Amino acid sequence: MERKASRRENECEEKNSNSESSELDKDYKMSLITLNVGGYLYITQKQTLTKYPDSFLEGIINGRIMCPFDADGHYFIDRDGLLFRHILNFLRNGELLLPEGFRENQLLAQEAEFFQLKVLSEAVKSRWEKEQIASRETTFLEITDSHDRSQGLRIFCNAPEFIAKIKSRIVLVSKSRLDGFPEEFSVSSNIIQFKYFIKSENGTRLVLKEDNTFVCTLETLKFEAIMTALKCGFRLLTSLDCSRGSIVHSDALHFIK
């Protein structure tokens, strides 16, 4: 009798445990929401979509805003499905995080306004304004000879990171003193000045390429700067001095993205 009673108790406990587990699974499944945004399916939690009160998504989930369903019973929102990933990431992270090179600020700002996310809309507009200001500011790098300022190159660009990339590469090579490169030089925020500049004799070479291959002479340095800029998505706006008949032979290059 005791064994039967014990067995029944175990069966009851097991049933209760299974019942509780089933309820938890049910609650968890109910907390998952599938959205069809412009043909793209997104699965997220209810608490993510309701993070900002009075937003469009919070209104849908809590029944304040009517939303159609697709053929599979998912909420259907007729908006940009690709851009919605940034909306959802903002809801998840609480901050605007965009991939490098993102260029759809205006479209994203419109999406933020549609979804009634004022904080996101302001963050996108602020980012956009900063990019507009940065695009109007020009950074330059001057590579020159302290004894002959006519010998050298000026590179102008509206992207400071591009100037910094070329500058750090030249400084790195200069410190390594490869291939007869001038040993004595000074570096300021925008100028690299050599005591004796690169000459065009055979064998005078400068490492600039990322694959560590060699380039020769000042003229080739200009050419490599142009190629590097084009690979990074910049365009040559103008050569500031083409009096010598060739871009490569000019004294200054101006890049813009």
PDB file of C-alpha atoms in Angstrom:
ATOM      1  CA  MET A   1       0.000   0.000   0.000  1.00  0.00           C
ATOM      2  CA  GLU A   2       2.793   2.393   0.911  1.00  0.00           C
ATOM      3  CA  ARG A   3       4.555   1.657  -2.383  1.00  0.00           C
ATOM      4  CA  LYS A   4       1.336   2.365  -4.339  1.00  0.00           C
ATOM      5  CA  ALA A   5       0.767   5.594  -2.439  1.00  0.00           C
ATOM      6  CA  SER A   6       4.370   6.650  -3.063  1.00  0.00           C
ATOM      7  CA  ARG A   7       4.031   5.815  -6.752  1.00  0.00           C
ATOM      8  CA  ARG A   8       0.841   7.876  -6.991  1.00  0.00           C
ATOM      9  CA  GLU A   9       2.543  10.813  -5.266  1.00  0.00           C
ATOM     10  CA  ASN A  10       5.449  10.634  -7.714  1.00  0.00           C
ATOM     11  CA  GLU A  11       3.035  10.493 -10.644  1.00  0.00           C
ATOM     12  CA  CYS A  12       1.157  13.516  -9.297  1.00  0.00           C
ATOM     13  CA  GLU A  13       4.382  15.462  -8.802  1.00  0.00           C
ATOM     14  CA  GLU A  14       5.495  14.546 -12.304  1.00  0.00           C
ATOM     15  CA  LYS A  15       2.159  15.672 -13.744  1.00  0.00           C
ATOM     16  CA  ASN A  16       2.345  18.948 -11.828  1.00  0.00           C
ATOM     17  CA  SER A  17       5.913  19.459 -12.981  1.00  0.00           C
ATOM     18  CA  ASN A  18       4.982  18.760 -16.596  1.00  0.00           C
ATOM     19  CA  SER A  19       1.986  21.056 -16.235  1.00  0.00           C
ATOM     20  CA  GLU A  20       4.132  23.888 -14.888  1.00  0.00           C
ATOM     21  CA  SER A  21       6.719  23.321 -17.615  1.00  0.00           C
ATOM     22  CA  SER A  22       3.968  23.331 -20.222  1.00  0.00           C
ATOM     23  CA  GLU A  23       2.609  26.612 -18.860  1.00  0.00           C
ATOM     24  CA  LEU A  24       6.082  28.160 -18.919  1.00  0.00           C
ATOM     25  CA  ASP A  25       6.600  27.028 -22.513  1.00  0.00           C
ATOM     26  CA  LYS A  26       3.200  28.427 -23.418  1.00  0.00           C
ATOM     27  CA  ASP A  27       3.957  31.773 -21.778  1.00  0.00           C
ATOM     28  CA  TYR A  28       7.347  31.931 -23.499  1.00  0.00           C
ATOM     29  CA  LYS A  29       5.826  31.186 -26.891  1.00  0.00           C
ATOM     30  CA  MET A  30       3.151  33.810 -26.318  1.00  0.00           C
ATOM     31  CA  SER A  31       5.874  36.357 -25.553  1.00  0.00           C
ATOM     32  CA  LEU A  32       7.416  35.819 -29.013  1.00  0.00           C
ATOM     33  CA  ILE A  33       6.056  38.028 -31.777  1.00  0.00           C
ATOM     34  CA  THR A  34       6.588  37.557 -35.515  1.00  0.00           C
ATOM     35  CA  LEU A  35       6.391  40.641 -37.704  1.00  0.00           C
ATOM     36  CA  ASN A  36       6.220  40.747 -41.466  1.00  0.00           C
ATOM     37  CA  VAL A  37       7.758  44.084 -42.419  1.00  0.00           C
ATOM     38  CA  GLY A  38       7.662  44.667 -46.148  1.00  0.00           C
ATOM     39  CA  GLY A  39       8.111  40.947 -46.804  1.00  0.00           C
ATOM     40  CA  TYR A  40      10.888  40.409 -44.235  1.00  0.00           C
ATOM     41  CA  LEU A  41      10.080  38.298 -41.171  1.00  0.00           C
ATOM     42  CA  TYR A  42      11.371  39.350 -37.756  1.00  0.00           C
ATOM     43  CA  ILE A  43      10.904  37.380 -34.529  1.00  0.00           C
ATOM     44  CA  THR A  44      11.358  39.193 -31.259  1.00  0.00           C
ATOM     45  CA  GLN A  45       9.946  39.387 -27.761  1.00  0.00           C
ATOM     46  CA  LYS A  46       6.843  41.268 -26.751  1.00  0.00           C
ATOM     47  CA  GLN A  47       8.798  43.266 -24.171  1.00  0.00           C
ATOM     48  CA  THR A  48      11.137  44.522 -26.908  1.00  0.00           C
ATOM     49  CA  LEU A  49       8.301  45.858 -29.060  1.00  0.00           C
ATOM     50  CA  THR A  50       6.578  47.513 -26.099  1.00  0.00           C
ATOM     51  CA  LYS A  51       9.728  49.150 -24.721  1.00  0.00           C
ATOM     52  CA  TYR A  52       8.635  52.665 -25.675  1.00  0.00           C
ATOM     53  CA  PRO A  53       5.073  53.582 -24.609  1.00  0.00           C
ATOM     54  CA  ASP A  54       2.933  55.352 -27.206  1.00  0.00           C
ATOM     55  CA  SER A  55       5.079  54.028 -30.050  1.00  0.00           C
ATOM     56  CA  PHE A  56       3.476  52.458 -33.122  1.00  0.00           C
ATOM     57  CA  LEU A  57       4.703  48.959 -32.252  1.00  0.00           C
ATOM     58  CA  GLU A  58       3.604  49.213 -28.624  1.00  0.00           C
ATOM     59  CA  GLY A  59       0.170  50.289 -29.881  1.00  0.00           C
ATOM     60  CA  ILE A  60      -0.103  47.245 -32.140  1.00  0.00           C
ATOM     61  CA  ILE A  61       0.911  44.757 -29.449  1.00  0.00           C
ATOM     62  CA  ASN A  62      -1.407  46.240 -26.836  1.00  0.00           C
ATOM     63  CA  GLY A  63      -4.336  46.573 -29.235  1.00  0.00           C
ATOM     64  CA  ARG A  64      -4.480  50.366 -29.458  1.00  0.00           C
ATOM     65  CA  ILE A  65      -3.606  50.336 -33.174  1.00  0.00           C
ATOM     66  CA  MET A  66      -5.221  48.019 -35.705  1.00  0.00           C
ATOM     67  CA  CYS A  67      -2.759  46.090 -37.839  1.00  0.00           C
ATOM     68  CA  PRO A  68      -3.494  43.651 -40.712  1.00  0.00           C
ATOM     69  CA  PHE A  69      -2.187  40.083 -40.718  1.00  0.00           C
ATOM     70  CA  ASP A  70      -0.492  38.207 -43.536  1.00  0.00           C
ATOM     71  CA  ALA A  71      -1.535  34.775 -44.797  1.00  0.00           C
ATOM     72  CA  ASP A  72       0.391  33.058 -41.993  1.00  0.00           C
ATOM     73  CA  GLY A  73      -1.175  35.124 -39.245  1.00  0.00           C
ATOM     74  CA  HIS A  74       1.806  37.425 -38.668  1.00  0.00           C
ATOM     75  CA  TYR A  75       1.447  41.150 -38.134  1.00  0.00           C
ATOM     76  CA  PHE A  76       2.008  42.857 -41.478  1.00  0.00           C
ATOM     77  CA  ILE A  77       3.586  46.325 -41.619  1.00  0.00           C
ATOM     78  CA  ASP A  78       4.005  47.871 -45.049  1.00  0.00           C
ATOM     79  CA  ARG A  79       7.374  49.562 -44.471  1.00  0.00           C
ATOM     80  CA  ASP A  80      11.025  49.100 -45.500  1.00  0.00           C
ATOM     81  CA  GLY A  81      11.886  45.581 -44.380  1.00  0.00           C
ATOM     82  CA  LEU A  82      15.656  46.035 -44.640  1.00  0.00           C
ATOM     83  CA  LEU A  83      15.754  49.232 -42.597  1.00  0.00           C
ATOM     84  CA  PHE A  84      13.557  47.697 -39.902  1.00  0.00           C
ATOM     85  CA  ARG A  85      16.565  45.761 -38.598  1.00  0.00           C
ATOM     86  CA  HIS A  86      17.966  49.086 -37.357  1.00  0.00           C
ATOM     87  CA  ILE A  87      14.624  49.940 -35.714  1.00  0.00           C
ATOM     88  CA  LEU A  88      14.627  46.588 -33.943  1.00  0.00           C
ATOM     89  CA  ASN A  89      18.269  46.874 -32.895  1.00  0.00           C
ATOM     90  CA  PHE A  90      17.493  50.261 -31.383  1.00  0.00           C
ATOM     91  CA  LEU A  91      14.640  48.740 -29.375  1.00  0.00           C
ATOM     92  CA  ARG A  92      16.947  45.965 -28.193  1.00  0.00           C
ATOM     93  CA  ASN A  93      19.994  48.081 -27.355  1.00  0.00           C
ATOM     94  CA  GLY A  94      18.486  51.411 -26.419  1.00  0.00           C
ATOM     95  CA  GLU A  95      20.973  53.274 -28.639  1.00  0.00           C
ATOM     96  CA  LEU A  96      21.597  53.935 -32.301  1.00  0.00           C
ATOM     97  CA  LEU A  97      24.203  51.528 -33.691  1.00  0.00           C
ATOM     98  CA  LEU A  98      24.688  51.590 -37.453  1.00  0.00           C
ATOM     99  CA  PRO A  99      27.187  49.785 -39.693  1.00  0.00           C
ATOM    100  CA  GLU A 100      30.224  51.655 -40.973  1.00  0.00           C
ATOM    101  CA  GLY A 101      29.493  53.540 -44.166  1.00  0.00           C
ATOM    102  CA  PHE A 102      25.720  53.721 -43.553  1.00  0.00           C
ATOM    103  CA  ARG A 103      24.276  56.266 -45.979  1.00  0.00           C
ATOM    104  CA  GLU A 104      20.494  56.035 -45.534  1.00  0.00           C
ATOM    105  CA  ASN A 105      20.033  58.485 -42.670  1.00  0.00           C
ATOM    106  CA  GLN A 106      17.125  60.293 -44.284  1.00  0.00           C
ATOM    107  CA  LEU A 107      15.213  57.074 -44.946  1.00  0.00           C
ATOM    108  CA  LEU A 108      15.881  55.794 -41.429  1.00  0.00           C
ATOM    109  CA  ALA A 109      14.690  59.092 -39.957  1.00  0.00           C
ATOM    110  CA  GLN A 110      11.421  58.675 -41.868  1.00  0.00           C
ATOM    111  CA  GLU A 111      11.027  55.124 -40.573  1.00  0.00           C
ATOM    112  CA  ALA A 112      11.675  56.296 -36.998  1.00  0.00           C
ATOM    113  CA  GLU A 113       8.960  58.923 -37.366  1.00  0.00           C
ATOM    114  CA  PHE A 114       6.496  56.383 -38.755  1.00  0.00           C
ATOM    115  CA  PHE A 115       7.107  54.031 -35.827  1.00  0.00           C
ATOM    116  CA  GLN A 116       6.690  57.028 -33.496  1.00  0.00           C
ATOM    117  CA  LEU A 117      10.092  56.587 -31.901  1.00  0.00           C
ATOM    118  CA  LYS A 118      11.022  60.184 -31.111  1.00  0.00           C
ATOM    119  CA  VAL A 119      14.298  59.283 -29.376  1.00  0.00           C
ATOM    120  CA  LEU A 120      15.496  57.309 -32.406  1.00  0.00           C
ATOM    121  CA  SER A 121      14.372  60.011 -34.819  1.00  0.00           C
ATOM    122  CA  GLU A 122      16.381  62.633 -32.932  1.00  0.00           C
ATOM    123  CA  ALA A 123      19.438  60.339 -32.770  1.00  0.00           C
ATOM    124  CA  VAL A 124      19.349  59.745 -36.539  1.00  0.00           C
ATOM    125  CA  LYS A 125      18.943  63.446 -37.309  1.00  0.00           C
ATOM    126  CA  SER A 126      21.815  64.323 -34.964  1.00  0.00           C
ATOM    127  CA  ARG A 127      24.044  61.758 -36.701  1.00  0.00           C
ATOM    128  CA  TRP A 128      23.013  63.107 -40.088  1.00  0.00           C
ATOM    129  CA  GLU A 129      23.822  66.692 -39.108  1.00  0.00           C
ATOM    130  CA  LYS A 130      27.249  65.689 -37.803  1.00  0.00           C
ATOM    131  CA  GLU A 131      28.011  63.898 -41.067  1.00  0.00           C
ATOM    132  CA  GLN A 132      26.928  66.954 -43.051  1.00  0.00           C
ATOM    133  CA  ILE A 133      29.242  69.187 -41.023  1.00  0.00           C
ATOM    134  CA  ALA A 134      32.108  66.696 -41.337  1.00  0.00           C
ATOM    135  CA  SER A 135      31.613  66.494 -45.101  1.00  0.00           C
ATOM    136  CA  ARG A 136      32.182  70.245 -45.343  1.00  0.00           C
ATOM    137  CA  GLU A 137      35.354  70.153 -43.272  1.00  0.00           C
ATOM    138  CA  THR A 138      38.586  69.358 -45.056  1.00  0.00           C
ATOM    139  CA  THR A 139      41.574  67.698 -43.442  1.00  0.00           C
ATOM    140  CA  PHE A 140      44.963  67.864 -45.078  1.00  0.00           C
ATOM    141  CA  LEU A 141      48.343  66.184 -44.880  1.00  0.00           C
ATOM    142  CA  GLU A 142      51.496  67.857 -46.119  1.00  0.00           C
ATOM    143  CA  ILE A 143      54.605  65.810 -46.850  1.00  0.00           C
ATOM    144  CA  THR A 144      57.500  68.148 -47.401  1.00  0.00           C
ATOM    145  CA  ASP A 145      61.250  68.769 -47.354  1.00  0.00           C
ATOM    146  CA  SER A 146      62.478  71.259 -44.745  1.00  0.00           C
ATOM    147  CA  HIS A 147      65.100  72.562 -47.216  1.00  0.00           C
ATOM    148  CA  ASP A 148      62.852  72.732 -50.264  1.00  0.00           C
ATOM    149  CA  ARG A 149      59.123  73.270 -49.682  1.00  0.00           C
ATOM    150  CA  SER A 150      58.482  72.889 -53.393  1.00  0.00           C
ATOM    151  CA  GLN A 151      59.400  69.228 -53.055  1.00  0.00           C
ATOM    152  CA  GLY A 152      56.434  67.459 -51.538  1.00  0.00           C
ATOM    153  CA  LEU A 153      52.768  66.586 -51.636  1.00  0.00           C
ATOM    154  CA  ARG A 154      49.611  67.961 -50.052  1.00  0.00           C
ATOM    155  CA  ILE A 155      46.632  65.624 -49.693  1.00  0.00           C
ATOM    156  CA  PHE A 156      43.234  67.141 -48.901  1.00  0.00           C
ATOM    157  CA  CYS A 157      40.250  65.016 -47.881  1.00  0.00           C
ATOM    158  CA  ASN A 158      36.920  65.430 -46.058  1.00  0.00           C
ATOM    159  CA  ALA A 159      37.509  62.194 -44.115  1.00  0.00           C
ATOM    160  CA  PRO A 160      40.083  62.550 -41.303  1.00  0.00           C
ATOM    161  CA  GLU A 161      40.401  58.770 -40.961  1.00  0.00           C
ATOM    162  CA  PHE A 162      41.704  58.529 -44.536  1.00  0.00           C
ATOM    163  CA  ILE A 163      44.361  61.179 -43.896  1.00  0.00           C
ATOM    164  CA  ALA A 164      45.300  59.422 -40.646  1.00  0.00           C
ATOM    165  CA  LYS A 165      45.643  56.107 -42.491  1.00  0.00           C
ATOM    166  CA  ILE A 166      48.128  57.442 -45.028  1.00  0.00           C
ATOM    167  CA  LYS A 167      49.983  59.474 -42.405  1.00  0.00           C
ATOM    168  CA  SER A 168      50.464  56.535 -40.034  1.00  0.00           C
ATOM    169  CA  ARG A 169      51.684  54.364 -42.892  1.00  0.00           C
ATOM    170  CA  ILE A 170      54.327  56.864 -43.967  1.00  0.00           C
ATOM    171  CA  VAL A 171      55.480  57.444 -40.383  1.00  0.00           C
ATOM    172  CA  LEU A 172      55.708  53.704 -39.783  1.00  0.00           C
ATOM    173  CA  VAL A 173      57.890  53.236 -42.848  1.00  0.00           C
ATOM    174  CA  SER A 174      60.005  56.260 -41.962  1.00  0.00           C
ATOM    175  CA  LYS A 175      60.752  54.897 -38.505  1.00  0.00           C
ATOM    176  CA  SER A 176      61.820  51.581 -39.966  1.00  0.00           C
ATOM    177  CA  ARG A 177      64.334  53.411 -42.204  1.00  0.00           C
ATOM    178  CA  LEU A 178      63.873  51.064 -45.133  1.00  0.00           C
ATOM    179  CA  ASP A 179      65.622  51.435 -48.476  1.00  0.00           C
ATOM    180  CA  GLY A 180      67.502  54.644 -47.755  1.00  0.00           C
ATOM    181  CA  PHE A 181      64.392  56.445 -46.548  1.00  0.00           C
ATOM    182  CA  PRO A 182      65.348  59.692 -44.715  1.00  0.00           C
ATOM    183  CA  GLU A 183      66.138  58.986 -41.075  1.00  0.00           C
ATOM    184  CA  GLU A 184      65.487  62.446 -39.710  1.00  0.00           C
ATOM    185  CA  PHE A 185      61.927  63.747 -39.846  1.00  0.00           C
ATOM    186  CA  SER A 186      59.401  65.578 -37.669  1.00  0.00           C
ATOM    187  CA  VAL A 187      55.676  64.984 -37.417  1.00  0.00           C
ATOM    188  CA  SER A 188      53.000  67.475 -36.399  1.00  0.00           C
ATOM    189  CA  SER A 189      49.223  67.159 -36.579  1.00  0.00           C
ATOM    190  CA  ASN A 190      49.105  67.819 -40.323  1.00  0.00           C
ATOM    191  CA  ILE A 191      52.691  67.830 -41.548  1.00  0.00           C
ATOM    192  CA  ILE A 192      55.416  65.261 -42.069  1.00  0.00           C
ATOM    193  CA  GLN A 193      58.651  67.136 -42.680  1.00  0.00           C
ATOM    194  CA  PHE A 194      61.860  65.414 -43.722  1.00  0.00           C
ATOM    195  CA  LYS A 195      65.323  66.886 -43.313  1.00  0.00           C
ATOM    196  CA  TYR A 196      66.235  65.458 -46.689  1.00  0.00           C
ATOM    197  CA  PHE A 197      63.281  64.459 -48.785  1.00  0.00           C
ATOM    198  CA  ILE A 198      62.726  61.448 -51.008  1.00  0.00           C
ATOM    199  CA  LYS A 199      64.784  61.676 -54.141  1.00  0.00           C
ATOM    200  CA  SER A 200      64.027  60.016 -57.434  1.00  0.00           C
ATOM    201  CA  GLU A 201      67.199  57.972 -57.760  1.00  0.00           C
ATOM    202  CA  ASN A 202      66.809  54.305 -58.634  1.00  0.00           C
ATOM    203  CA  GLY A 203      66.326  52.128 -55.582  1.00  0.00           C
ATOM    204  CA  THR A 204      64.704  54.796 -53.393  1.00  0.00           C
ATOM    205  CA  ARG A 205      61.491  53.058 -52.396  1.00  0.00           C
ATOM    206  CA  LEU A 206      58.644  53.673 -49.979  1.00  0.00           C
ATOM    207  CA  VAL A 207      56.345  51.037 -48.500  1.00  0.00           C
ATOM    208  CA  LEU A 208      52.754  52.227 -48.715  1.00  0.00           C
ATOM    209  CA  LYS A 209      50.584  49.344 -49.865  1.00  0.00           C
ATOM    210  CA  GLU A 210      48.808  47.223 -47.286  1.00  0.00           C
ATOM    211  CA  ASP A 211      50.244  44.036 -48.778  1.00  0.00           C
ATOM    212  CA  ASN A 212      53.774  45.372 -48.031  1.00  0.00           C
ATOM    213  CA  THR A 213      54.807  45.622 -51.662  1.00  0.00           C
ATOM    214  CA  PHE A 214      57.072  48.523 -52.571  1.00  0.00           C
ATOM    215  CA  VAL A 215      56.359  51.754 -54.392  1.00  0.00           C
ATOM    216  CA  CYS A 216      59.033  54.080 -55.756  1.00  0.00           C
ATOM    217  CA  THR A 217      59.652  57.827 -55.652  1.00  0.00           C
ATOM    218  CA  LEU A 218      57.445  60.738 -54.714  1.00  0.00           C
ATOM    219  CA  GLU A 219      55.467  60.527 -57.961  1.00  0.00           C
ATOM    220  CA  THR A 220      54.529  56.935 -57.249  1.00  0.00           C
ATOM    221  CA  LEU A 221      53.533  57.914 -53.723  1.00  0.00           C
ATOM    222  CA  LYS A 222      51.003  60.319 -55.268  1.00  0.00           C
ATOM    223  CA  PHE A 223      49.726  57.596 -57.564  1.00  0.00           C
ATOM    224  CA  GLU A 224      49.340  55.154 -54.680  1.00  0.00           C
ATOM    225  CA  ALA A 225      47.503  57.801 -52.633  1.00  0.00           C
ATOM    226  CA  ILE A 226      45.028  58.144 -55.512  1.00  0.00           C
ATOM    227  CA  MET A 227      44.571  54.374 -55.833  1.00  0.00           C
ATOM    228  CA  THR A 228      44.113  53.956 -52.079  1.00  0.00           C
ATOM    229  CA  ALA A 229      41.503  56.714 -52.056  1.00  0.00           C
ATOM    230  CA  LEU A 230      39.550  55.180 -54.946  1.00  0.00           C
ATOM    231  CA  LYS A 231      39.570  51.757 -53.287  1.00  0.00           C
ATOM    232  CA  CYS A 232      38.148  53.350 -50.132  1.00  0.00           C
ATOM    233  CA  GLY A 233      35.269  54.852 -52.104  1.00  0.00           C
ATOM    234  CA  PHE A 234      36.618  58.402 -52.492  1.00  0.00           C
ATOM    235  CA  ARG A 235      36.782  60.327 -55.733  1.00  0.00           C
ATOM    236  CA  LEU A 236      39.379  62.782 -56.916  1.00  0.00           C
ATOM    237  CA  LEU A 237      37.537  66.089 -56.795  1.00  0.00           C
ATOM    238  CA  THR A 238      40.306  68.074 -58.410  1.00  0.00           C
ATOM    239  CA  SER A 239      44.041  68.357 -58.647  1.00  0.00           C
ATOM    240  CA  LEU A 240      44.831  71.710 -57.046  1.00  0.00           C
ATOM    241  CA  ASP A 241      47.804  72.272 -59.313  1.00  0.00           C
ATOM    242  CA  CYS A 242      47.873  70.494 -62.654  1.00  0.00           C
ATOM    243  CA  SER A 243      50.203  72.983 -64.300  1.00  0.00           C
ATOM    244  CA  ARG A 244      52.685  70.218 -64.924  1.00  0.00           C
ATOM    245  CA  GLY A 245      50.252  68.416 -67.200  1.00  0.00           C
ATOM    246  CA  SER A 246      49.570  65.331 -65.057  1.00  0.00           C
ATOM    247  CA  ILE A 247      47.652  64.576 -61.878  1.00  0.00           C
ATOM    248  CA  VAL A 248      50.522  62.432 -60.638  1.00  0.00           C
ATOM    249  CA  HIS A 249      52.907  65.361 -61.155  1.00  0.00           C
ATOM    250  CA  SER A 250      50.693  67.868 -59.341  1.00  0.00           C
ATOM    251  CA  ASP A 251      51.612  69.291 -55.951  1.00  0.00           C
ATOM    252  CA  ALA A 252      48.231  68.592 -54.290  1.00  0.00           C
ATOM    253  CA  LEU A 253      45.348  66.154 -54.462  1.00  0.00           C
ATOM    254  CA  HIS A 254      41.812  66.682 -53.172  1.00  0.00           C
ATOM    255  CA  PHE A 255      39.586  63.675 -52.360  1.00  0.00           C
ATOM    256  CA  ILE A 256      35.954  63.621 -51.316  1.00  0.00           C
ATOM    257  CA  LYS A 257      33.355  60.929 -50.567  1.00  0.00           C
TER     258      LYS A 257
END
